[in-house]
Short mmCIF file of C-alpha atoms in Angstrom, two decimals:
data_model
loop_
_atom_site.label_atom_id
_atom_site.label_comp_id
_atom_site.label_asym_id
_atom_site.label_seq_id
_atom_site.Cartn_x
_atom_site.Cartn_y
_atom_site.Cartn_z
CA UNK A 26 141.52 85.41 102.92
CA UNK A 27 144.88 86.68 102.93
CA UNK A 28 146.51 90.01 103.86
CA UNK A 29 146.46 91.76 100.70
CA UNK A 30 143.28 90.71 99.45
CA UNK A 31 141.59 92.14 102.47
CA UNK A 32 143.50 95.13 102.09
CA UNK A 33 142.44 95.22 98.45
CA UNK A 34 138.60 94.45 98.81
CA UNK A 35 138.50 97.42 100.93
CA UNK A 36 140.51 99.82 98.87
CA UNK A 37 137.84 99.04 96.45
CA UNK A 38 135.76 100.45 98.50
CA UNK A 39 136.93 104.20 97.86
CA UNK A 40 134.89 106.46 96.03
CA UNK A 41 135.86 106.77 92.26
CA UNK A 42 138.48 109.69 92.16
CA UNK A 43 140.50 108.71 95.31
CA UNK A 44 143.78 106.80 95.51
CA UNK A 45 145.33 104.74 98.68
CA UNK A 46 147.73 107.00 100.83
CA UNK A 47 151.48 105.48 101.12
CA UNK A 48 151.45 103.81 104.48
CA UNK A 49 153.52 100.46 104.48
CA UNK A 50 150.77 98.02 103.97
CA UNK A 51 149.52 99.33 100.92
CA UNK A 52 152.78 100.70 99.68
CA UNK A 53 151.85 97.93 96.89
CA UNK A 54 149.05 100.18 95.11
CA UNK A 55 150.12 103.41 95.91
CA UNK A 56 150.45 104.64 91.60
CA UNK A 57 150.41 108.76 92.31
CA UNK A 58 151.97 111.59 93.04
CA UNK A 59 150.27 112.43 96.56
CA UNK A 60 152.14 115.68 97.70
CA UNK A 61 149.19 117.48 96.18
CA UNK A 62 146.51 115.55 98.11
CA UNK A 63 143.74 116.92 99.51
CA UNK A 64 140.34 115.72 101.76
CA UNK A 65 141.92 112.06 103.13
CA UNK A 66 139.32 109.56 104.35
CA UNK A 67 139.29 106.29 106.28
CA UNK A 68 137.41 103.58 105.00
CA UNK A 69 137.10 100.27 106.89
CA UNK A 70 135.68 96.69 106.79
CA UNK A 71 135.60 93.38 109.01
CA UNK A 72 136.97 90.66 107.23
CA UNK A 73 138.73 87.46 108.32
CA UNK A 74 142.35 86.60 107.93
CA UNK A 75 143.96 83.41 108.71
CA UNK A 76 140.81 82.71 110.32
CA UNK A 77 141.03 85.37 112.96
CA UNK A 78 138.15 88.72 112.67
CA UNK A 79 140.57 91.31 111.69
CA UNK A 80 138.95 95.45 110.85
CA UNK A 81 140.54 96.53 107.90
CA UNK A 82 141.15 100.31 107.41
CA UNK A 83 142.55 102.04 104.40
CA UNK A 84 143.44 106.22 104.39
CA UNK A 85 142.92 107.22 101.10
CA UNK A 86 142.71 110.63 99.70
CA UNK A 87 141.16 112.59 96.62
CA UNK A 88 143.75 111.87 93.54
CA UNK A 89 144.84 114.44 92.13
CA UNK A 90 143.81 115.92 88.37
CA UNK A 91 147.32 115.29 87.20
CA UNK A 92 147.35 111.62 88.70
CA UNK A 93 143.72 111.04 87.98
CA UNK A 94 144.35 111.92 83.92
CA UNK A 95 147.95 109.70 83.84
CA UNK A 96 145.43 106.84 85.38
CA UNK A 97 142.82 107.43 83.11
CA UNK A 98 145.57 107.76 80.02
CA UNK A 99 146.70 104.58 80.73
CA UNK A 100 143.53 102.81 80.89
CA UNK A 101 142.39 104.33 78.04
CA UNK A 102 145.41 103.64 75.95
CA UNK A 103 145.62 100.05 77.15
CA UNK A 104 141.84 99.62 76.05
CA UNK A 105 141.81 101.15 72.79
CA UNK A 106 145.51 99.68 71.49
CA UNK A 107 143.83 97.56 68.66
CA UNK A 108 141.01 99.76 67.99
CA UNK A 109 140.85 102.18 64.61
CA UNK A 110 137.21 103.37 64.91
CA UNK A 111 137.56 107.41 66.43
CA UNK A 112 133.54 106.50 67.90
CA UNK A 113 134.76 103.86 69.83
CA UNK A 114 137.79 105.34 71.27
CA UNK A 115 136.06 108.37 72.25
CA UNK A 116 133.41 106.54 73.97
CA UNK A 117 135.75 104.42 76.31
CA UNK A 118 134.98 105.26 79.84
CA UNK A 119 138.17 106.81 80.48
CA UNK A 120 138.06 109.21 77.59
CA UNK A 121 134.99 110.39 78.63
CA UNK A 122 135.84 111.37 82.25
CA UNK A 123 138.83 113.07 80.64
CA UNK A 124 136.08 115.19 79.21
CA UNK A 125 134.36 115.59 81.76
CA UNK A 126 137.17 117.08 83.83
CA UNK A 127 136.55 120.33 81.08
CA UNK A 128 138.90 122.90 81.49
CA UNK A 129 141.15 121.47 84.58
CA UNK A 130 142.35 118.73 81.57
CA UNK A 131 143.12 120.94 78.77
CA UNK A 132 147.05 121.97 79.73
CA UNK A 133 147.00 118.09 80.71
CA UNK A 134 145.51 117.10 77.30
CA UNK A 135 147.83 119.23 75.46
CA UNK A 136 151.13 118.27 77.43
CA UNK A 137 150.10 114.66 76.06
CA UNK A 138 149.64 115.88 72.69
CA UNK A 139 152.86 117.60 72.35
CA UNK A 140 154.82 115.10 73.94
CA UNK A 141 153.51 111.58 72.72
CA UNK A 142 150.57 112.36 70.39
CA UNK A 143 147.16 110.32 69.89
CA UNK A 144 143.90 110.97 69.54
CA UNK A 145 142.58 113.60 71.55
CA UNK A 146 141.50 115.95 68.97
CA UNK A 147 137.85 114.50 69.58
CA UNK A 148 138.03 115.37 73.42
CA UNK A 149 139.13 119.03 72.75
CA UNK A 150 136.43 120.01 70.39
CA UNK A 151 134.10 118.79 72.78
CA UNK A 152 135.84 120.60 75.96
CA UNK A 153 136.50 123.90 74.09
CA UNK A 154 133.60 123.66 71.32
CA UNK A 155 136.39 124.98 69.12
CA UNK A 156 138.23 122.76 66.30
CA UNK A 157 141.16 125.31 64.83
CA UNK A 158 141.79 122.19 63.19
CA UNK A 159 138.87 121.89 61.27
CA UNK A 160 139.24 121.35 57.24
CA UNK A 161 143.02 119.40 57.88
CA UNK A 162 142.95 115.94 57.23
CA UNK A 163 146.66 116.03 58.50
CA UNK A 164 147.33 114.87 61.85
CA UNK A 165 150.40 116.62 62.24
CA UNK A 166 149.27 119.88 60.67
CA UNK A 167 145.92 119.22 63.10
CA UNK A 168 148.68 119.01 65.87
CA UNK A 169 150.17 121.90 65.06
CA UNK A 170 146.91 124.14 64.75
CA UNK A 171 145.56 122.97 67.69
CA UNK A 172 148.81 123.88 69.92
CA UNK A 173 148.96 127.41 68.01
CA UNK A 174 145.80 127.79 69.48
CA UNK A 175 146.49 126.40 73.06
CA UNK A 176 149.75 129.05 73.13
CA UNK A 177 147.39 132.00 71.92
CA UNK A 178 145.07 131.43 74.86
CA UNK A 179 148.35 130.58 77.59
CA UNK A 180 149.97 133.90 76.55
CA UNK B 29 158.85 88.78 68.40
CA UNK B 30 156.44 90.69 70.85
CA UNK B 31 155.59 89.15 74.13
CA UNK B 32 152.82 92.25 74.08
CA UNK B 33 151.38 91.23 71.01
CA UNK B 34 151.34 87.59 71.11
CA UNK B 35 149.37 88.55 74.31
CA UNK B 36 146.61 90.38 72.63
CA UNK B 37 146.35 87.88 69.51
CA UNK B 38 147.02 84.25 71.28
CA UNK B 39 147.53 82.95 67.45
CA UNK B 40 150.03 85.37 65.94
CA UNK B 41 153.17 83.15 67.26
CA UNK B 42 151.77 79.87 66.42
CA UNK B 43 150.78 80.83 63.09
CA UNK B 44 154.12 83.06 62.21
CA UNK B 45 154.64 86.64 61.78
CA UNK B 46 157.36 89.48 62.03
CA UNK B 47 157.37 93.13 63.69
CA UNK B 48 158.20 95.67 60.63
CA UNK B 49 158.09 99.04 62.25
CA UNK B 50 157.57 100.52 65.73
CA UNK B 51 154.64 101.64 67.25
CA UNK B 52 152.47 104.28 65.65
CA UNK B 53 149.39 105.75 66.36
CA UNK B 54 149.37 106.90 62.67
CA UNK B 55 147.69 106.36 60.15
CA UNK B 56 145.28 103.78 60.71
CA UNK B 57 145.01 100.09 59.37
CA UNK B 58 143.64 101.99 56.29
CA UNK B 59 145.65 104.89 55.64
CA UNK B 60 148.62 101.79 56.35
CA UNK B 61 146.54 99.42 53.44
CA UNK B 62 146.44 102.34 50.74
CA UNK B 63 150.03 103.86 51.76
CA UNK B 64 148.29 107.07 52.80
CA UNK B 65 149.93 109.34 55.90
CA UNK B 66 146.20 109.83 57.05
CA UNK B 67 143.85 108.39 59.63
CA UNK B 68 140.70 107.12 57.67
CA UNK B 69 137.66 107.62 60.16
CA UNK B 70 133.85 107.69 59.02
CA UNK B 71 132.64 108.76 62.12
CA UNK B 72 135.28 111.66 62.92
CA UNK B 73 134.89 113.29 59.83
CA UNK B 74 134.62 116.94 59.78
CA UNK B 75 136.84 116.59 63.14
CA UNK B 76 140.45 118.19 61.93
CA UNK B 77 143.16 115.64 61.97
CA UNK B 78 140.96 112.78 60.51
CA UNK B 79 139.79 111.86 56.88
CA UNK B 80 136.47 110.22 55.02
CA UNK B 81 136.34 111.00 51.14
CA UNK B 82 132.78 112.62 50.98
CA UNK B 83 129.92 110.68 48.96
CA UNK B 84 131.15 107.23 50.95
CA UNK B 85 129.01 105.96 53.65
CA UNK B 86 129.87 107.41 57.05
CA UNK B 87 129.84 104.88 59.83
CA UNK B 88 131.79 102.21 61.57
CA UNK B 89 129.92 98.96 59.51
CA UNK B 90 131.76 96.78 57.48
CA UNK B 91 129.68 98.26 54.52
CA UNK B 92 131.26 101.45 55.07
CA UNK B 93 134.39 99.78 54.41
CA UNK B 94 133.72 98.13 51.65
CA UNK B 95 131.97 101.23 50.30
CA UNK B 96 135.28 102.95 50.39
CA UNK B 97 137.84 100.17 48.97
CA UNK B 98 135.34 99.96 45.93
CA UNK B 99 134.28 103.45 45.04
CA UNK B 100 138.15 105.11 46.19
CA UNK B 101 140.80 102.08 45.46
CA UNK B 102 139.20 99.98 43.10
CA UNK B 103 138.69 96.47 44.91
CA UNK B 104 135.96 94.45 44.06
CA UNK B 105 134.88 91.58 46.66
CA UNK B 106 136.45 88.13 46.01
CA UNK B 107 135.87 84.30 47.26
CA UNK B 108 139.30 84.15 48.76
CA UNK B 109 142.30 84.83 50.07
CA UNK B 110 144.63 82.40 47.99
CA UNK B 111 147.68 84.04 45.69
CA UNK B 112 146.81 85.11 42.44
CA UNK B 113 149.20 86.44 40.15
CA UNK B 114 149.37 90.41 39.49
CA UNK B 115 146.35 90.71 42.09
CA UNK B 116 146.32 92.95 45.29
CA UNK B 117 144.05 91.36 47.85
CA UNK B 118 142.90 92.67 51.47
CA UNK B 119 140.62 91.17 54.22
CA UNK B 120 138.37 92.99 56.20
CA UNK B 121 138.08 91.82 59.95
CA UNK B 122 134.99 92.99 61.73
CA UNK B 123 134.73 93.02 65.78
CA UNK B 124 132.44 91.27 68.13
CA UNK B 125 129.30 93.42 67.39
CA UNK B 126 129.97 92.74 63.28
CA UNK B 127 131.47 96.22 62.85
CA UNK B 128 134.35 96.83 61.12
CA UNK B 129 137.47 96.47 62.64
CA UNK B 130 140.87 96.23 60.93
CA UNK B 131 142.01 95.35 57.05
CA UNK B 132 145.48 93.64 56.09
CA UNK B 133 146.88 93.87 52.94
CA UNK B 134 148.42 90.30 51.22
CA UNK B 135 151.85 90.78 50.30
CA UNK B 136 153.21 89.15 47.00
CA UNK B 137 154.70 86.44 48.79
CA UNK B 138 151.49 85.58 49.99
CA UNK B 139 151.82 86.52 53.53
CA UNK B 140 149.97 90.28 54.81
CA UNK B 141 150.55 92.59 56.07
CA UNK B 142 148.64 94.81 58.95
CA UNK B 143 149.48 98.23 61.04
CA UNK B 144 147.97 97.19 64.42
CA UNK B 145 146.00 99.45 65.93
CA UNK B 146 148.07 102.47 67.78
CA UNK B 147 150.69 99.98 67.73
CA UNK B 148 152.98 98.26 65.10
CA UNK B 149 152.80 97.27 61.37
CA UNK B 150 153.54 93.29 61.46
CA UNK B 151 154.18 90.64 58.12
CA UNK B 152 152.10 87.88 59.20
CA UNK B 153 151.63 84.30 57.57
CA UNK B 154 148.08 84.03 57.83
CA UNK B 155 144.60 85.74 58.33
CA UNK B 156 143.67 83.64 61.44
CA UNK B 157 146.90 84.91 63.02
CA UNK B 158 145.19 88.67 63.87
CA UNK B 159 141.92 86.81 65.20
CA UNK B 160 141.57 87.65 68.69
CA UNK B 161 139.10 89.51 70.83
CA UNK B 162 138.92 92.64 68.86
CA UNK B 163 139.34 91.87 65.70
CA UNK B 164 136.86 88.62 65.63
CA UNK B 165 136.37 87.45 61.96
CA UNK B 166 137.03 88.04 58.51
CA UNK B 167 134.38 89.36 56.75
CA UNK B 168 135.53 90.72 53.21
CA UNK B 169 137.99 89.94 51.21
CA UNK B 170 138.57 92.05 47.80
CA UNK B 171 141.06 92.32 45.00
CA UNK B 172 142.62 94.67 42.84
CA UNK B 173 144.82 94.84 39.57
CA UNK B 174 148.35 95.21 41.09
CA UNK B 175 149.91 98.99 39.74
#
């Protein structure tokens, strides 16, 4: 086995939710912001590399909700390119644990909204159990309610 | 030419097609078929920034579909999808588990036209070109008098 695959079985070891700290072997997967990091963890395993018994240990730490939902975004997005049906796009995995971050993803959700659209009017109704959008057909006046009613609640 | 497309449908190069707008995550293939701004969904209905004419079944099946080109646009199922002369045709692609999927429209010339997805509306020469993972088969074709 080489280097980095050992270094990558064990990263996917780590609980859903946590990322690999920077450290210069696995400067490679590091993807998020980590100066908001909290709770890091060691997780090891024996392996062998270049036919020596090497332990393999990875520090990772609990991602944080802004990197988790830019991960999740960009699965979700790279899923769900090609597909038109609203059912099946709400139901990829990623979606779904956007929802179920509740309340912690709505100023992330809405950010995204403003800033590069899509569908997320599904995922708000569900988090807030509210749709100010409710009787448009319009995406862009559904847009517009639905950040009217974000501001009314920030202010 | 789109390296990122001709990834996702490994026939669009061989077969021929051309990129005709940017990306877009509205409307849908639909809205795109019918030149409507809005995003045709069955299932999201009653959800604000989506749209399903009432009285049409609501659900993802290629009946649904087919339901709504003949009872709102006026297409009525036909054997193929050859050129024929003042006649607007579209094909109905279904996915792996036989729902529906996408629609193209055909273009005069005989090539069609699609909007992909969140992504971008493409000319391209034939039906097999869009076959691919998601969108599996064709299942419909219909026709219309051309307006």
């Amino acid at each position: 086995m080489a280097v980095v695959d050992a270094v990558k079985e064990t990263l996917a070891k780590a609980p859903q939710g946590f990322i690999p700290v920077a450290s210069p072997w696995v400067a490679f997967t590091l993807t998020a912001d980590i100066s908001s990091c909290s709770a890091t963890q060691q997780i090891q395993q024996q392996t062998r590399v270049a036919g020596m018994n090497v332990t393999v240990t990875a520090w990772i730490t609990e991602s944080s909700p802004t990197a988790r939902f830019a991960e999740l975004v960009r699965r979700w997005k790279r899923d769900t390119a090609l597909t038109s049906s609203i059912a099946k796009v709400s139901m990829h995995s990623a979606y779904q644990e956007i929802i179920g971050m509740g309340a912690r993803a709505l100023p992330l959700i809405f950010e995204e909204l403003e800033q590069r659209g899509g569908d997320w009017f599904w995922a708000l109704r569900a988090i807030t159990g509210e749709d100010p959008a409710r009787g448009s057909s319009d995406f862009d006046e559904a847009k517009r309610a639905w950040l009217d009613w974000w501001r009314d609640r920030a202010s | 030419m789109s390296e990122y497309l001709e990834s996702l449908f490994p026939r669009l190069k061989r077969c021929g097609y051309e990129v005709t707008s940017p990306q877009s995550d509205r409307p849908n293939c639909i809205g795109y078929v019918v030149g409507s701004p809005l995003y045709f969904d069955p299932v999201a209905r009653g959800i604000g920034g989506y749209y399903w004419p009432d009285g049409i079944r609501a659900d993802d099946s290629v009946q649904a579909w087919r339901e709504l080109f003949a009872l709102c646009f006026g297409y009525e199922e036909c054997a193929d999808g050859s050129v024929e002369a003042n006649m607007d045709k579209i094909a109905i692609y279904a996915d792996r588990e036989g729902d529906a999927a996408h629609v193209a429209r055909q273009l005069p010339s005989g090539q069609w036209t699609s909007k992909l997805g969140k992504l971008e509306d493409i000319t391209h020469d034939t039906l097999e070109a869009l076959i691919c993972d998601d969108y599996a088969t064709v299942v419909i074709l219909m026709r219309r008098q051309r307006t």
